[in-house]
């Protein structure tokens, strides 16, 4: 690309994120950004969505940095700590699935607020923990905060037009995910601050956890009063695309006449627009025979099957990107500590045959603080290196959304599918490359590159979600979002079995799985378009019978 071409692209991106005015479509959705504005409803909803997710994400993982101190006070075994960590991730799967349809019914603002308030209460009561069972129960309820991802994505989907929805969803998710890295900087700082103020070690962690709980509670109450659900304000006033029925009616002359019928809103009386009779369906002055009705029903069922299959594929794909991100965050510091060893060094802990757990950085037969005297890196330097992985969320997920929107401009839905395939395939390839690195500098470089593609893949995944079924964005977002946590549990289970023998092979297996899974994109069908349908115009309309069947099924 020439210099002038690069300048034009950069100028276009800058205009996109900071337009002079926000133009709206027929449904009041914004077609442009004003990133440095907090005006209602669009930009305030945008900033409220990612800030809410950031605060909730920070609180969700706030216990993890303080686990060594908590375990020391309560005399917890490594098994108890591991179970509590699994509980905090597992409950998010159920919560995300449940939250999706609630967003469809009540809107994102109230659901986001409810989750933050409910999640902040057990976090504030964490100081009452007395044993491992108490820790498991508390982290189980705190895990509900992970479900804030769904109203976060739903909120921007309700506020922004399809031309920029990929960028909007990717930015808010990426900036919200920064909370997972921020908590490992914030909580140790709060802990030390309370200790300096006069608290002892065991009182300090209790007070430190109250602070993020209070912030989460306050923010959950604040968004109720200062934000909007949608461009129209309250969710009950929101506008949705009209349901339409497209039927190819064959006249006695054999001519095909495309007829489009307005399905209307639920309160306008569907029966007045479509009259069912025993011999067929009578619409306006055209009569559709029962045979043609059967064909439509078959086509409708076929379309629904492809929609379910598309949701399943994206569910799996989110486990291959966000699931990989969560799993890597829990094991990467261990990998650097145990992968890069000093030559001719014998560890003091050698011979204990430890069993590592991917949900924390301890073992069942070693002290809480591992003796890594043979590692080239220390625990602090390893953590510093691994923090680079999470920091890529600052721009990488948004970059995936921008890339997806850019190809959509030229190729419509197939362009979005192409961007998704490319990002996932590159993620898989870089995971394989990372697994082969034998020096720390090259490993860091490979880690940064594959982190970028991991988070770009997350952005392209949710840039596709609003197109699957515009009237069921919430429930579909919930199902696909849960795929990330399911994937994380699967990858963590594999890690436990491989860390003692060959941890590098774990990354190689992940790379093969991601690279192979990326080609499932070729089977995705969205708005009757596949990845190779570049030559067709994007003229698909949702038919009423399909919508009705999907509504009933979902």
PDB file of C-alpha atoms in Angstrom, residues 280-514:
ATOM      1  CA  UNK A 280     -53.056 -22.501   1.939  1.00  0.00           C
ATOM      2  CA  UNK A 281     -52.071 -19.022   3.068  1.00  0.00           C
ATOM      3  CA  UNK A 282     -53.909 -16.029   1.718  1.00  0.00           C
ATOM      4  CA  UNK A 283     -51.881 -12.804   1.629  1.00  0.00           C
ATOM      5  CA  UNK A 284     -53.391  -9.739  -0.031  1.00  0.00           C
ATOM      6  CA  UNK A 285     -54.751 -11.030  -3.371  1.00  0.00           C
ATOM      7  CA  UNK A 286     -52.331 -13.901  -3.864  1.00  0.00           C
ATOM      8  CA  UNK A 287     -53.070 -17.420  -2.710  1.00  0.00           C
ATOM      9  CA  UNK A 288     -50.195 -19.698  -1.803  1.00  0.00           C
ATOM     10  CA  UNK A 289     -50.951 -23.369  -2.143  1.00  0.00           C
ATOM     11  CA  UNK A 290     -50.432 -25.875   0.612  1.00  0.00           C
ATOM     12  CA  UNK A 291     -47.554 -27.424  -1.369  1.00  0.00           C
ATOM     13  CA  UNK A 292     -45.811 -24.071  -1.442  1.00  0.00           C
ATOM     14  CA  UNK A 293     -46.451 -23.738   2.309  1.00  0.00           C
ATOM     15  CA  UNK A 294     -44.706 -27.073   2.832  1.00  0.00           C
ATOM     16  CA  UNK A 295     -41.715 -25.844   0.839  1.00  0.00           C
ATOM     17  CA  UNK A 296     -41.570 -22.717   2.992  1.00  0.00           C
ATOM     18  CA  UNK A 297     -41.738 -24.762   6.206  1.00  0.00           C
ATOM     19  CA  UNK A 298     -38.899 -26.993   4.991  1.00  0.00           C
ATOM     20  CA  UNK A 299     -36.818 -23.934   4.078  1.00  0.00           C
ATOM     21  CA  UNK A 300     -37.588 -22.360   7.437  1.00  0.00           C
ATOM     22  CA  UNK A 301     -36.467 -25.465   9.354  1.00  0.00           C
ATOM     23  CA  UNK A 302     -33.346 -25.627   7.196  1.00  0.00           C
ATOM     24  CA  UNK A 303     -32.532 -21.966   7.924  1.00  0.00           C
ATOM     25  CA  UNK A 304     -33.022 -22.533  11.663  1.00  0.00           C
ATOM     26  CA  UNK A 305     -30.726 -25.551  11.616  1.00  0.00           C
ATOM     27  CA  UNK A 306     -28.022 -23.454   9.993  1.00  0.00           C
ATOM     28  CA  UNK A 307     -28.573 -20.719  12.565  1.00  0.00           C
ATOM     29  CA  UNK A 308     -28.131 -23.210  15.407  1.00  0.00           C
ATOM     30  CA  UNK A 309     -25.038 -24.583  13.715  1.00  0.00           C
ATOM     31  CA  UNK A 310     -23.615 -21.059  13.316  1.00  0.00           C
ATOM     32  CA  UNK A 311     -24.170 -20.363  17.019  1.00  0.00           C
ATOM     33  CA  UNK A 312     -22.473 -23.659  17.878  1.00  0.00           C
ATOM     34  CA  UNK A 313     -19.450 -22.856  15.691  1.00  0.00           C
ATOM     35  CA  UNK A 314     -19.051 -19.392  17.222  1.00  0.00           C
ATOM     36  CA  UNK A 315     -19.510 -20.932  20.684  1.00  0.00           C
ATOM     37  CA  UNK A 316     -16.554 -23.204  19.905  1.00  0.00           C
ATOM     38  CA  UNK A 317     -14.579 -20.360  18.328  1.00  0.00           C
ATOM     39  CA  UNK A 318     -14.963 -18.206  21.421  1.00  0.00           C
ATOM     40  CA  UNK A 319     -13.530 -21.081  23.428  1.00  0.00           C
ATOM     41  CA  UNK A 320     -10.620 -21.055  20.974  1.00  0.00           C
ATOM     42  CA  UNK A 321      -9.899 -17.364  21.574  1.00  0.00           C
ATOM     43  CA  UNK A 322     -11.307 -16.019  24.855  1.00  0.00           C
ATOM     44  CA  UNK A 323     -11.046 -19.480  26.413  1.00  0.00           C
ATOM     45  CA  UNK A 324      -7.392 -19.568  25.380  1.00  0.00           C
ATOM     46  CA  UNK A 325      -6.863 -16.095  26.861  1.00  0.00           C
ATOM     47  CA  UNK A 326      -8.261 -17.087  30.274  1.00  0.00           C
ATOM     48  CA  UNK A 327      -6.341 -20.366  30.315  1.00  0.00           C
ATOM     49  CA  UNK A 328      -3.067 -18.728  29.262  1.00  0.00           C
ATOM     50  CA  UNK A 329      -3.457 -16.041  31.929  1.00  0.00           C
ATOM     51  CA  UNK A 330      -3.643 -18.739  34.615  1.00  0.00           C
ATOM     52  CA  UNK A 331      -0.612 -20.754  33.466  1.00  0.00           C
ATOM     53  CA  UNK A 332       1.749 -18.465  31.556  1.00  0.00           C
ATOM     54  CA  UNK A 333       3.822 -17.369  34.560  1.00  0.00           C
ATOM     55  CA  UNK A 334       4.314 -21.046  35.491  1.00  0.00           C
ATOM     56  CA  UNK A 335       5.349 -21.782  31.928  1.00  0.00           C
ATOM     57  CA  UNK A 336       8.066 -19.127  31.923  1.00  0.00           C
ATOM     58  CA  UNK A 337       9.327 -20.200  35.353  1.00  0.00           C
ATOM     59  CA  UNK A 338       9.598 -23.877  34.490  1.00  0.00           C
ATOM     60  CA  UNK A 339      10.404 -23.653  30.787  1.00  0.00           C
ATOM     61  CA  UNK A 340      13.588 -21.563  31.059  1.00  0.00           C
ATOM     62  CA  UNK A 341      16.026 -23.161  33.535  1.00  0.00           C
ATOM     63  CA  UNK A 342      19.640 -22.527  34.504  1.00  0.00           C
ATOM     64  CA  UNK A 343      22.098 -25.056  33.134  1.00  0.00           C
ATOM     65  CA  UNK A 344      23.361 -27.779  35.457  1.00  0.00           C
ATOM     66  CA  UNK A 345      21.111 -26.630  38.296  1.00  0.00           C
ATOM     67  CA  UNK A 346      19.388 -28.956  40.774  1.00  0.00           C
ATOM     68  CA  UNK A 347      16.279 -27.597  42.487  1.00  0.00           C
ATOM     69  CA  UNK A 348      15.867 -27.960  46.236  1.00  0.00           C
ATOM     70  CA  UNK A 349      12.319 -29.121  45.594  1.00  0.00           C
ATOM     71  CA  UNK A 350      13.422 -31.831  43.196  1.00  0.00           C
ATOM     72  CA  UNK A 351      12.128 -35.279  43.978  1.00  0.00           C
ATOM     73  CA  UNK A 352       8.877 -34.110  45.569  1.00  0.00           C
ATOM     74  CA  UNK A 353       6.945 -34.964  42.390  1.00  0.00           C
ATOM     75  CA  UNK A 354       4.582 -31.975  42.685  1.00  0.00           C
ATOM     76  CA  UNK A 355       1.188 -31.861  41.074  1.00  0.00           C
ATOM     77  CA  UNK A 356       0.558 -28.444  39.640  1.00  0.00           C
ATOM     78  CA  UNK A 357      -2.830 -26.832  39.371  1.00  0.00           C
ATOM     79  CA  UNK A 358      -3.591 -24.365  36.588  1.00  0.00           C
ATOM     80  CA  UNK A 359      -6.032 -22.321  38.650  1.00  0.00           C
ATOM     81  CA  UNK A 360      -3.301 -21.042  40.969  1.00  0.00           C
ATOM     82  CA  UNK A 361       0.488 -21.002  41.158  1.00  0.00           C
ATOM     83  CA  UNK A 362       0.918 -23.518  43.968  1.00  0.00           C
ATOM     84  CA  UNK A 363       1.301 -27.286  44.276  1.00  0.00           C
ATOM     85  CA  UNK A 364      -0.092 -29.915  46.594  1.00  0.00           C
ATOM     86  CA  UNK A 365       3.259 -30.976  47.996  1.00  0.00           C
ATOM     87  CA  UNK A 366       5.264 -27.747  47.997  1.00  0.00           C
ATOM     88  CA  UNK A 367       5.048 -24.549  50.062  1.00  0.00           C
ATOM     89  CA  UNK A 368       2.711 -21.732  49.053  1.00  0.00           C
ATOM     90  CA  UNK A 369       5.663 -19.772  47.663  1.00  0.00           C
ATOM     91  CA  UNK A 370       7.362 -22.055  45.153  1.00  0.00           C
ATOM     92  CA  UNK A 371      11.113 -22.511  45.343  1.00  0.00           C
ATOM     93  CA  UNK A 372      12.128 -21.655  41.781  1.00  0.00           C
ATOM     94  CA  UNK A 373      15.847 -21.407  42.382  1.00  0.00           C
ATOM     95  CA  UNK A 374      16.694 -23.108  39.076  1.00  0.00           C
ATOM     96  CA  UNK A 375      14.555 -20.785  36.987  1.00  0.00           C
ATOM     97  CA  UNK A 376      16.249 -18.005  35.041  1.00  0.00           C
ATOM     98  CA  UNK A 377      13.337 -15.760  35.989  1.00  0.00           C
ATOM     99  CA  UNK A 378      11.919 -14.866  39.376  1.00  0.00           C
ATOM    100  CA  UNK A 379       8.239 -14.875  40.175  1.00  0.00           C
ATOM    101  CA  UNK A 380       8.106 -11.084  39.849  1.00  0.00           C
ATOM    102  CA  UNK A 381       9.924 -10.936  36.506  1.00  0.00           C
ATOM    103  CA  UNK A 382       7.795 -13.768  35.118  1.00  0.00           C
ATOM    104  CA  UNK A 383       4.635 -11.923  36.162  1.00  0.00           C
ATOM    105  CA  UNK A 384       5.927  -8.718  34.587  1.00  0.00           C
ATOM    106  CA  UNK A 385       6.514 -10.501  31.287  1.00  0.00           C
ATOM    107  CA  UNK A 386       3.120 -12.185  31.362  1.00  0.00           C
ATOM    108  CA  UNK A 387       1.390  -8.843  32.046  1.00  0.00           C
ATOM    109  CA  UNK A 388       2.250  -7.908  28.436  1.00  0.00           C
ATOM    110  CA  UNK A 389      -0.200 -10.578  27.305  1.00  0.00           C
ATOM    111  CA  UNK A 390      -3.130  -8.870  29.027  1.00  0.00           C
ATOM    112  CA  UNK A 391      -2.055  -5.349  28.092  1.00  0.00           C
ATOM    113  CA  UNK A 392      -2.658  -6.126  24.418  1.00  0.00           C
ATOM    114  CA  UNK A 393      -6.371  -5.799  25.237  1.00  0.00           C
ATOM    115  CA  UNK A 394      -5.828  -2.051  25.156  1.00  0.00           C
ATOM    116  CA  UNK A 395      -5.985  -2.081  21.357  1.00  0.00           C
ATOM    117  CA  UNK A 396      -5.911  -5.640  19.930  1.00  0.00           C
ATOM    118  CA  UNK A 397      -9.573  -6.563  20.373  1.00  0.00           C
ATOM    119  CA  UNK A 398     -10.593  -3.194  18.961  1.00  0.00           C
ATOM    120  CA  UNK A 399      -8.228  -3.812  16.048  1.00  0.00           C
ATOM    121  CA  UNK A 400     -10.141  -7.022  15.305  1.00  0.00           C
ATOM    122  CA  UNK A 401     -13.400  -5.077  15.228  1.00  0.00           C
ATOM    123  CA  UNK A 402     -11.933  -2.396  12.945  1.00  0.00           C
ATOM    124  CA  UNK A 403     -10.523  -5.068  10.619  1.00  0.00           C
ATOM    125  CA  UNK A 404     -13.927  -6.783  10.526  1.00  0.00           C
ATOM    126  CA  UNK A 405     -15.774  -3.518   9.824  1.00  0.00           C
ATOM    127  CA  UNK A 406     -13.291  -2.606   7.101  1.00  0.00           C
ATOM    128  CA  UNK A 407     -13.825  -5.841   5.178  1.00  0.00           C
ATOM    129  CA  UNK A 408     -17.575  -5.520   5.731  1.00  0.00           C
ATOM    130  CA  UNK A 409     -17.442  -2.187   3.905  1.00  0.00           C
ATOM    131  CA  UNK A 410     -16.127  -3.901   0.777  1.00  0.00           C
ATOM    132  CA  UNK A 411     -17.522  -7.441   0.969  1.00  0.00           C
ATOM    133  CA  UNK A 412     -20.521  -7.214   3.356  1.00  0.00           C
ATOM    134  CA  UNK A 413     -21.095 -10.334   5.519  1.00  0.00           C
ATOM    135  CA  UNK A 414     -18.511 -12.484   3.671  1.00  0.00           C
ATOM    136  CA  UNK A 415     -15.939  -9.814   4.549  1.00  0.00           C
ATOM    137  CA  UNK A 416     -16.658 -10.286   8.250  1.00  0.00           C
ATOM    138  CA  UNK A 417     -16.271 -14.043   7.870  1.00  0.00           C
ATOM    139  CA  UNK A 418     -12.951 -13.612   6.044  1.00  0.00           C
ATOM    140  CA  UNK A 419     -11.570 -11.410   8.832  1.00  0.00           C
ATOM    141  CA  UNK A 420     -12.678 -13.970  11.430  1.00  0.00           C
ATOM    142  CA  UNK A 421     -11.011 -16.849   9.602  1.00  0.00           C
ATOM    143  CA  UNK A 422      -7.754 -14.929   9.113  1.00  0.00           C
ATOM    144  CA  UNK A 423      -7.480 -13.891  12.789  1.00  0.00           C
ATOM    145  CA  UNK A 424      -8.206 -17.378  14.145  1.00  0.00           C
ATOM    146  CA  UNK A 425      -5.789 -19.047  11.717  1.00  0.00           C
ATOM    147  CA  UNK A 426      -3.019 -16.584  12.627  1.00  0.00           C
ATOM    148  CA  UNK A 427      -3.708 -17.171  16.333  1.00  0.00           C
ATOM    149  CA  UNK A 428      -3.295 -20.921  15.889  1.00  0.00           C
ATOM    150  CA  UNK A 429      -0.118 -20.518  13.850  1.00  0.00           C
ATOM    151  CA  UNK A 430       1.469 -18.201  16.423  1.00  0.00           C
ATOM    152  CA  UNK A 431       0.606 -20.564  19.286  1.00  0.00           C
ATOM    153  CA  UNK A 432       2.541 -23.279  17.460  1.00  0.00           C
ATOM    154  CA  UNK A 433       5.451 -20.885  16.889  1.00  0.00           C
ATOM    155  CA  UNK A 434       5.443 -19.866  20.566  1.00  0.00           C
ATOM    156  CA  UNK A 435       5.607 -23.495  21.685  1.00  0.00           C
ATOM    157  CA  UNK A 436       8.906 -23.894  19.803  1.00  0.00           C
ATOM    158  CA  UNK A 437      10.706 -20.865  21.279  1.00  0.00           C
ATOM    159  CA  UNK A 438      13.799 -21.766  23.305  1.00  0.00           C
ATOM    160  CA  UNK A 439      14.992 -18.296  24.350  1.00  0.00           C
ATOM    161  CA  UNK A 440      13.189 -15.748  26.504  1.00  0.00           C
ATOM    162  CA  UNK A 441      13.373 -12.771  24.068  1.00  0.00           C
ATOM    163  CA  UNK A 442      11.929 -14.810  21.184  1.00  0.00           C
ATOM    164  CA  UNK A 443       9.295 -16.304  23.494  1.00  0.00           C
ATOM    165  CA  UNK A 444       8.221 -12.806  24.591  1.00  0.00           C
ATOM    166  CA  UNK A 445       7.967 -11.634  20.977  1.00  0.00           C
ATOM    167  CA  UNK A 446       5.934 -14.674  19.926  1.00  0.00           C
ATOM    168  CA  UNK A 447       3.699 -14.300  22.992  1.00  0.00           C
ATOM    169  CA  UNK A 448       2.900 -10.681  22.149  1.00  0.00           C
ATOM    170  CA  UNK A 449       2.044 -11.527  18.525  1.00  0.00           C
ATOM    171  CA  UNK A 450      -0.198 -14.462  19.378  1.00  0.00           C
ATOM    172  CA  UNK A 451      -1.848 -12.365  22.119  1.00  0.00           C
ATOM    173  CA  UNK A 452      -2.760  -9.771  19.498  1.00  0.00           C
ATOM    174  CA  UNK A 453      -4.381 -12.386  17.281  1.00  0.00           C
ATOM    175  CA  UNK A 454      -6.166 -14.029  20.236  1.00  0.00           C
ATOM    176  CA  UNK A 455      -7.859 -10.761  21.107  1.00  0.00           C
ATOM    177  CA  UNK A 456      -8.489  -9.793  17.480  1.00  0.00           C
ATOM    178  CA  UNK A 457     -10.310 -13.122  17.113  1.00  0.00           C
ATOM    179  CA  UNK A 458     -12.478 -12.236  20.097  1.00  0.00           C
ATOM    180  CA  UNK A 459     -13.349  -8.954  18.394  1.00  0.00           C
ATOM    181  CA  UNK A 460     -14.263 -10.595  15.068  1.00  0.00           C
ATOM    182  CA  UNK A 461     -16.384 -13.231  16.854  1.00  0.00           C
ATOM    183  CA  UNK A 462     -18.679 -10.681  18.450  1.00  0.00           C
ATOM    184  CA  UNK A 463     -18.688  -8.558  15.304  1.00  0.00           C
ATOM    185  CA  UNK A 464     -20.660 -11.450  13.775  1.00  0.00           C
ATOM    186  CA  UNK A 465     -23.105 -11.972  16.656  1.00  0.00           C
ATOM    187  CA  UNK A 466     -25.557  -9.099  15.892  1.00  0.00           C
ATOM    188  CA  UNK A 467     -26.171 -10.473  12.376  1.00  0.00           C
ATOM    189  CA  UNK A 468     -27.215 -13.978  13.353  1.00  0.00           C
ATOM    190  CA  UNK A 469     -30.641 -12.956  14.658  1.00  0.00           C
ATOM    191  CA  UNK A 470     -31.173  -9.209  15.270  1.00  0.00           C
ATOM    192  CA  UNK A 471     -34.146  -9.859  17.561  1.00  0.00           C
ATOM    193  CA  UNK A 472     -32.270 -12.313  19.783  1.00  0.00           C
ATOM    194  CA  UNK A 473     -28.884 -10.653  20.215  1.00  0.00           C
ATOM    195  CA  UNK A 474     -28.979 -11.126  23.991  1.00  0.00           C
ATOM    196  CA  UNK A 475     -29.542 -14.859  24.144  1.00  0.00           C
ATOM    197  CA  UNK A 476     -27.083 -15.536  21.316  1.00  0.00           C
ATOM    198  CA  UNK A 477     -24.459 -13.345  22.986  1.00  0.00           C
ATOM    199  CA  UNK A 478     -24.973 -15.275  26.209  1.00  0.00           C
ATOM    200  CA  UNK A 479     -24.557 -18.665  24.558  1.00  0.00           C
ATOM    201  CA  UNK A 480     -21.468 -17.691  22.603  1.00  0.00           C
ATOM    202  CA  UNK A 481     -19.961 -15.827  25.558  1.00  0.00           C
ATOM    203  CA  UNK A 482     -20.304 -18.948  27.702  1.00  0.00           C
ATOM    204  CA  UNK A 483     -18.161 -20.777  25.149  1.00  0.00           C
ATOM    205  CA  UNK A 484     -15.120 -18.857  26.363  1.00  0.00           C
ATOM    206  CA  UNK A 485     -15.444 -20.208  29.896  1.00  0.00           C
ATOM    207  CA  UNK A 486     -16.153 -23.743  28.687  1.00  0.00           C
ATOM    208  CA  UNK A 487     -13.016 -23.574  26.564  1.00  0.00           C
ATOM    209  CA  UNK A 488     -10.948 -22.268  29.487  1.00  0.00           C
ATOM    210  CA  UNK A 489     -11.972 -25.203  31.696  1.00  0.00           C
ATOM    211  CA  UNK A 490     -11.079 -27.692  28.937  1.00  0.00           C
ATOM    212  CA  UNK A 491      -7.647 -26.128  28.319  1.00  0.00           C
ATOM    213  CA  UNK A 492      -6.898 -25.938  32.060  1.00  0.00           C
ATOM    214  CA  UNK A 493      -7.741 -29.612  32.453  1.00  0.00           C
ATOM    215  CA  UNK A 494      -5.314 -30.521  29.676  1.00  0.00           C
ATOM    216  CA  UNK A 495      -2.635 -28.317  31.262  1.00  0.00           C
ATOM    217  CA  UNK A 496      -2.811 -30.227  34.567  1.00  0.00           C
ATOM    218  CA  UNK A 497      -2.032 -33.464  32.715  1.00  0.00           C
ATOM    219  CA  UNK A 498       0.881 -32.050  30.719  1.00  0.00           C
ATOM    220  CA  UNK A 499       2.720 -29.519  32.887  1.00  0.00           C
ATOM    221  CA  UNK A 500       4.994 -32.113  34.507  1.00  0.00           C
ATOM    222  CA  UNK A 501       5.994 -33.784  31.271  1.00  0.00           C
ATOM    223  CA  UNK A 502       6.156 -31.176  28.477  1.00  0.00           C
ATOM    224  CA  UNK A 503       4.393 -27.819  29.027  1.00  0.00           C
ATOM    225  CA  UNK A 504       5.521 -26.558  25.607  1.00  0.00           C
ATOM    226  CA  UNK A 505       3.451 -29.281  24.012  1.00  0.00           C
ATOM    227  CA  UNK A 506       0.340 -27.786  25.655  1.00  0.00           C
ATOM    228  CA  UNK A 507       0.735 -24.638  23.554  1.00  0.00           C
ATOM    229  CA  UNK A 508       1.377 -26.772  20.475  1.00  0.00           C
ATOM    230  CA  UNK A 509      -1.873 -28.679  21.045  1.00  0.00           C
ATOM    231  CA  UNK A 510      -3.755 -25.406  21.535  1.00  0.00           C
ATOM    232  CA  UNK A 511      -2.313 -24.096  18.279  1.00  0.00           C
ATOM    233  CA  UNK A 512      -3.374 -27.198  16.336  1.00  0.00           C
ATOM    234  CA  UNK A 513      -6.899 -27.010  17.808  1.00  0.00           C
ATOM    235  CA  UNK A 514      -7.276 -23.298  17.003  1.00  0.00           C
TER     236      UNK A 514
END
